[in-house]
Short mmCIF file of C-alpha atoms in Angstrom, two decimals:
data_model
loop_
_atom_site.label_atom_id
_atom_site.label_comp_id
_atom_site.label_asym_id
_atom_site.label_seq_id
_atom_site.Cartn_x
_atom_site.Cartn_y
_atom_site.Cartn_z
CA MET A 27 132.92 67.12 118.83
CA ALA A 28 134.34 70.13 119.31
CA ALA A 29 133.22 72.66 122.18
CA ASN A 30 132.53 75.71 119.72
CA ALA A 31 130.80 73.14 117.11
CA GLU A 32 127.25 74.31 116.11
CA VAL A 33 124.59 71.46 116.88
CA GLN A 34 122.53 70.77 113.38
CA VAL A 35 118.73 72.17 114.51
CA TYR A 36 116.62 70.63 111.63
CA HIS A 37 113.48 72.70 110.44
CA PRO A 38 110.62 69.78 111.11
CA LEU A 39 109.28 69.84 107.51
CA PHE A 40 112.77 69.34 106.58
CA SER A 41 114.29 67.22 109.17
CA LEU A 42 116.59 63.87 108.49
CA ASP A 43 113.39 62.00 109.92
CA SER A 44 111.53 62.88 106.84
CA GLN A 45 113.92 61.84 104.59
CA ASP A 46 113.49 58.53 101.93
CA SER A 47 115.68 56.49 101.89
CA ASN A 48 115.81 56.21 98.52
CA VAL A 49 116.65 59.52 97.85
CA VAL A 50 119.39 61.42 97.93
CA TYR A 51 119.34 64.72 100.01
CA VAL A 52 121.53 68.24 100.26
CA THR A 53 121.05 70.07 103.63
CA LEU A 54 121.13 74.05 103.35
CA ARG A 55 121.90 76.48 106.54
CA SER A 56 120.10 79.63 106.72
CA LYS A 57 121.88 82.84 108.02
CA GLU A 58 121.46 82.89 111.58
CA THR A 59 123.51 81.90 114.03
CA PRO A 60 122.27 79.33 115.75
CA ALA A 61 121.42 78.23 111.91
CA THR A 62 118.44 76.28 111.17
CA TYR A 63 118.92 73.73 108.58
CA PHE A 64 116.63 71.98 105.63
CA SER A 65 117.45 68.62 103.94
CA VAL A 66 116.05 68.72 100.40
CA PRO A 67 116.28 66.56 97.39
CA PRO A 68 118.99 68.02 95.04
CA PHE A 69 117.12 67.36 91.97
CA VAL A 70 113.86 69.46 93.27
CA LEU A 71 116.00 72.70 93.86
CA ARG A 72 118.07 71.94 90.16
CA ARG A 73 114.51 71.80 87.95
CA THR A 74 113.06 74.23 90.02
CA SER A 75 116.29 76.92 90.44
CA GLY A 76 118.24 78.23 87.61
CA TYR A 77 120.89 78.80 90.72
CA PHE A 78 120.69 75.49 91.99
CA PHE A 79 120.94 73.96 88.69
CA GLY A 80 124.26 75.92 87.91
CA VAL A 81 125.60 74.97 91.75
CA LEU A 82 124.71 72.13 92.63
CA ASP A 83 126.61 69.21 91.59
CA PRO A 84 124.54 65.89 90.14
CA THR A 85 127.48 63.62 91.03
CA ARG A 86 127.95 65.60 94.86
CA VAL A 87 127.99 62.81 97.77
CA ASP A 88 128.90 64.58 100.61
CA ASN A 89 126.15 66.24 102.62
CA PHE A 90 128.07 69.34 103.76
CA PRO A 91 125.59 72.13 104.56
CA ILE A 92 125.14 74.72 101.88
CA PRO A 93 125.35 78.38 103.56
CA LEU A 94 122.33 80.76 102.69
CA ASP A 95 122.16 84.36 103.13
CA GLU A 96 118.70 83.62 103.40
CA PRO A 97 116.60 83.63 106.93
CA ALA A 98 114.99 80.75 108.19
CA PRO A 99 111.33 81.96 107.96
CA LEU A 100 111.90 83.21 104.07
CA LEU A 101 113.23 79.82 103.27
CA VAL A 102 110.70 78.00 104.72
CA LEU A 103 108.16 79.36 102.72
CA ALA A 104 110.69 79.07 99.36
CA LEU A 105 111.19 76.11 100.22
CA SER A 106 107.84 74.87 100.98
CA ILE A 107 106.59 76.27 97.66
CA LEU A 108 108.97 74.55 95.43
CA CYS A 109 108.44 71.09 97.47
CA GLY A 110 105.17 70.94 97.64
CA LEU A 111 104.91 70.67 101.57
CA VAL A 112 102.38 72.77 103.55
CA PRO A 113 103.72 74.26 106.87
CA THR A 114 101.67 73.18 109.84
CA SER A 115 103.17 74.78 112.78
CA LYS A 116 101.29 78.18 113.73
CA GLU A 117 104.86 80.18 113.53
CA ASP A 118 105.41 78.72 109.97
CA LYS A 119 101.70 79.76 108.61
CA GLU A 120 102.75 83.53 109.82
CA HIS A 121 106.09 83.44 108.07
CA CYS A 122 104.35 82.01 104.91
CA ASP A 123 101.36 84.76 105.07
CA LEU A 124 101.67 86.21 101.76
CA LYS A 125 98.86 88.87 102.75
CA ASN A 126 101.66 90.67 104.21
CA LEU A 127 103.53 92.78 101.93
CA ASP A 128 106.99 92.61 103.37
CA THR A 129 106.83 88.75 103.16
CA VAL A 130 105.39 88.75 99.56
CA GLU A 131 108.65 91.62 98.40
CA SER A 132 111.33 89.04 100.11
CA LEU A 133 109.88 86.07 98.19
CA PHE A 134 110.34 88.39 95.10
CA ASP A 135 113.49 89.47 95.89
CA LEU A 136 114.54 85.37 96.32
CA SER A 137 112.77 84.74 93.41
CA GLN A 138 115.55 86.86 91.34
CA ARG A 139 118.57 85.53 93.39
CA TRP A 140 117.56 82.02 92.83
CA ASP A 141 116.10 82.41 89.12
CA ALA A 142 112.85 80.42 90.67
CA PRO A 143 109.65 80.64 88.13
CA ALA A 144 107.34 79.36 90.41
CA LEU A 145 108.16 81.55 93.92
CA ALA A 146 108.12 84.97 91.11
CA SER A 147 104.17 82.75 89.71
CA ARG A 148 102.97 82.74 94.10
CA VAL A 149 104.34 86.32 94.26
CA ARG A 150 101.90 87.26 91.25
CA ASP A 151 99.38 85.47 92.68
CA ALA A 152 99.73 87.33 95.71
CA ILE A 153 99.70 90.78 94.85
CA SER A 154 96.40 90.17 92.59
CA SER A 155 94.51 88.76 95.78
CA LEU A 156 92.03 90.89 96.84
CA PRO A 157 93.66 91.76 100.71
CA LEU A 158 96.90 93.11 98.58
CA ALA A 159 94.69 94.71 96.52
CA GLU A 160 93.36 96.33 99.62
CA ASN A 161 96.14 97.44 101.20
CA ALA A 162 97.62 101.02 102.20
CA ASP A 163 100.49 100.76 100.48
CA PRO A 164 100.32 100.68 96.68
CA ILE A 165 103.20 102.34 95.70
CA ARG A 166 105.10 99.16 96.85
CA SER A 167 102.65 96.94 94.77
CA TYR A 168 103.53 98.78 91.85
CA ALA A 169 106.78 98.86 92.29
CA LEU A 170 107.04 95.20 92.35
CA ALA A 171 104.75 94.72 89.41
CA THR A 172 106.95 97.09 87.35
CA ARG A 173 110.14 95.52 88.20
CA ALA A 174 108.57 92.21 87.35
CA GLY A 175 107.03 93.22 84.21
CA TRP A 176 103.76 92.37 84.69
CA GLY A 177 101.86 95.45 83.07
CA GLN A 178 98.35 94.74 84.44
CA LEU A 179 99.19 94.65 87.51
CA ALA A 180 101.43 97.53 87.38
CA ARG A 181 98.28 98.95 86.10
CA ASP A 182 95.63 98.22 88.41
CA ALA A 183 98.21 99.52 91.08
CA ALA A 184 99.07 103.05 89.95
CA ARG A 185 95.28 103.54 89.70
CA ARG A 186 94.63 103.05 93.09
CA THR A 187 97.59 105.64 93.96
CA LEU A 188 95.06 108.21 93.08
CA VAL A 189 94.42 108.59 96.70
CA LEU A 190 97.98 109.58 97.06
CA PRO A 191 99.43 113.33 96.94
CA LEU A 192 102.79 112.36 95.36
CA PHE A 193 103.95 115.74 95.06
CA ASN A 194 104.09 116.33 98.93
CA PHE A 195 106.96 116.21 99.43
CA GLU A 196 106.53 116.32 103.14
CA ASP A 197 104.81 113.24 102.96
CA GLU A 198 107.80 110.83 104.56
CA LYS A 199 106.11 107.71 103.58
CA VAL A 200 105.05 108.16 100.45
CA GLN A 201 108.56 110.26 99.23
CA LYS A 202 110.37 106.96 100.70
CA GLN A 203 107.95 103.90 98.78
CA LEU A 204 108.62 106.69 95.76
CA HIS A 205 112.27 106.51 95.55
CA GLY A 206 111.98 102.31 95.89
CA LEU A 207 110.48 103.12 91.95
CA SER A 208 112.68 102.94 88.88
CA THR A 209 113.38 106.78 86.87
CA THR A 210 110.96 105.48 84.44
CA ALA A 211 108.03 104.00 86.64
CA LEU A 212 108.49 106.78 89.07
CA LEU A 213 108.09 109.59 85.66
CA ARG A 214 105.11 107.19 84.44
CA LEU A 215 103.22 107.38 87.54
CA PHE A 216 103.75 111.25 87.79
CA ALA A 217 102.50 112.06 84.49
CA PHE A 218 99.32 110.01 85.57
CA HIS A 219 98.42 111.69 88.23
CA ARG A 220 99.26 115.12 86.47
CA LYS A 221 97.65 113.47 83.04
CA ARG A 222 94.36 113.79 85.89
CA ARG A 223 95.01 116.86 87.11
CA ASP A 224 95.28 118.76 84.02
CA SER A 225 92.51 117.37 82.04
CA LEU A 226 89.99 118.35 84.80
CA ASP A 227 91.31 121.84 84.52
CA GLN A 228 90.95 121.75 80.79
CA MET A 229 87.28 120.38 80.99
CA LEU A 230 86.10 123.13 83.32
CA ARG A 231 88.09 125.66 81.82
CA GLY A 232 86.31 124.71 78.24
CA LYS A 233 90.09 124.27 76.79
CA ALA A 234 90.04 120.95 75.67
CA ARG A 235 91.52 119.95 72.58
CA GLU A 236 89.70 118.74 69.85
CA ASN A 237 91.38 115.35 69.67
CA GLU A 238 91.53 114.95 73.12
CA ALA A 239 88.01 113.47 73.53
CA LEU A 240 87.23 115.32 76.72
CA VAL A 241 84.10 115.88 78.17
CA VAL A 242 83.62 119.74 78.35
CA LEU A 243 81.69 121.55 81.06
CA ASP A 244 79.05 124.11 79.60
CA GLN A 245 80.59 127.54 79.39
CA GLU A 246 77.64 128.89 79.53
CA LEU A 247 76.94 128.21 83.21
CA VAL A 248 79.84 129.92 84.27
CA VAL A 249 80.05 133.15 81.69
CA GLY A 250 78.21 134.66 84.42
CA ARG A 251 75.19 135.65 82.99
CA CYS A 252 71.98 136.70 85.18
CA LYS A 253 68.94 134.97 84.10
CA LYS A 254 66.58 137.09 84.60
CA CYS A 255 68.00 140.46 82.97
CA GLY A 256 70.72 138.79 80.41
CA GLU A 257 73.58 140.93 81.48
CA VAL A 258 76.87 139.07 82.03
CA GLN A 259 78.83 139.98 85.63
CA ALA A 260 82.07 141.55 85.31
CA THR A 261 83.89 139.34 88.11
CA ALA A 262 82.00 136.39 87.50
CA ARG A 263 85.08 134.80 85.57
CA GLY A 264 87.31 135.92 87.87
CA LEU A 265 85.48 133.58 90.47
CA TRP A 266 85.25 130.88 88.35
CA ILE A 267 88.97 130.98 87.50
CA GLU A 268 89.97 131.11 90.84
CA TYR A 269 87.42 128.23 91.77
CA CYS A 270 89.09 126.15 89.11
CA SER A 271 92.69 126.84 91.10
CA ARG A 272 91.22 125.53 93.88
CA ILE A 273 89.88 122.19 92.04
CA SER A 274 93.50 121.88 90.81
CA VAL A 275 95.30 122.45 94.19
CA GLU A 276 92.75 119.42 95.46
CA MET A 277 93.78 117.23 92.58
CA ASP A 278 97.05 117.47 93.23
CA VAL A 279 96.92 116.19 96.48
CA ARG A 280 93.94 113.24 95.76
CA PRO A 281 93.69 113.27 91.81
CA LEU A 282 91.14 110.69 92.21
CA GLY A 283 89.09 113.52 92.26
CA ASP A 284 86.07 112.18 94.51
CA LYS A 285 86.80 115.32 96.94
CA VAL A 286 86.44 117.93 94.75
CA VAL A 287 82.82 118.08 94.81
CA GLY A 288 81.09 117.32 98.67
CA LEU A 289 80.66 118.91 101.81
CA ALA A 290 84.51 120.17 102.15
CA ALA A 291 84.42 121.17 98.98
CA ASP A 292 81.64 123.92 99.43
CA ALA A 293 83.63 125.05 102.36
CA TRP A 294 86.42 126.59 100.28
CA ASN A 295 86.88 130.43 100.09
CA GLU A 296 86.57 130.20 96.68
CA ALA A 297 83.17 128.06 95.98
CA LEU A 298 81.85 130.05 98.71
CA ALA A 299 82.63 133.11 96.34
CA CYS A 300 81.37 131.20 93.93
CA TRP A 301 78.17 130.59 95.35
CA SER A 302 77.18 133.23 97.23
CA ALA A 303 77.86 136.07 94.14
CA GLU A 304 74.77 138.11 93.14
CA CYS A 305 73.41 140.39 89.99
CA GLY A 306 74.08 143.40 90.54
CA GLY A 307 71.16 144.47 88.23
CA PRO A 308 68.48 147.36 90.26
CA ASN A 309 65.91 144.33 88.80
CA CYS A 310 67.46 141.55 90.04
CA PRO A 311 68.03 141.39 93.92
CA GLY A 312 68.84 138.64 95.21
CA GLU A 313 69.35 136.58 92.15
CA LYS A 314 72.44 134.31 92.03
CA THR A 315 75.26 134.01 89.30
CA PHE A 316 76.08 130.94 89.07
CA ASP A 317 73.71 127.95 89.47
CA ARG A 318 74.82 125.97 91.73
CA GLU A 319 73.36 122.55 91.34
CA LYS A 320 73.74 122.55 87.80
CA ILE A 321 77.65 123.34 87.98
CA LEU A 322 78.10 120.70 90.73
CA LEU A 323 76.51 118.30 88.04
CA GLU A 324 78.86 119.09 85.37
CA ILE A 325 81.61 118.29 87.58
CA GLN A 326 80.64 115.85 88.68
CA ARG A 327 80.44 114.33 85.05
CA CYS A 328 83.75 115.51 84.33
CA ILE A 329 85.31 113.97 86.82
CA SER A 330 83.65 110.43 85.69
CA THR A 331 85.16 110.58 82.35
CA LEU A 332 88.81 111.43 83.47
CA PRO A 333 91.27 109.28 81.72
CA ASP A 334 92.13 106.28 83.68
CA ASP A 335 94.14 104.48 81.20
CA PHE A 336 97.64 103.84 82.80
CA GLU A 337 100.44 103.52 80.26
#
């Protein structure tokens, strides 16, 4: 043996010792140095992968290792799925953990290179699972689902992005993930976020068009009419418009809308100005211009009916 010849170390699940003497095998080599080798029946590869169906000669008799561009951990995961094997070692189980989005993305990329539907199907199952649905990277889940053409999964992931500030260009993590989207997928996501912001603004200002089927806030509550004397305060409309504008800013940051009403929102200067405004009439000392409780309930009602139909 030459001094620089590499010793062939086989993965335990795909070793020479596990071979059936009645079955023909091919050897696959991972990209690392030193590499890990995998002994796999060629008929399994040809039946599960369009790539191997094209490159493996069914009449091949030699077992010269076929070099691959994938690392050993990814090959363990993919070949275990294609061959119906279950990893047993702790290390292999960690590599095959599909609760990790990095692993899921790598497996999907490999499914595309190998033209292996079984791998793509496993990715779809993983991205639909609860742990992945609760991960902190819904944009990445959305990107993967749109690439694969999985419409329902893309819609579910898009809804989970409503807690993210897509238009905050100083948020490096969010912006980096957005760069991974196709132009079409990115524009659809932007439109989805903006639609919720603009719809709520129209609801609050009473400007929703009849054909949009949007709930409109009762404008009589925000016209600034004093309950006692019936006079309309000249500054009331301006205060309400400023408050609506502040809500739109918040909806840009978090279009889910769950932070528009609450203790944090009550501390906004625009909110304080509305809730502290009083009628200036001589017979109405201390009479509030706006009914805070009713208005907040109306705002919550509008938010609860915002469109979440991602198209």
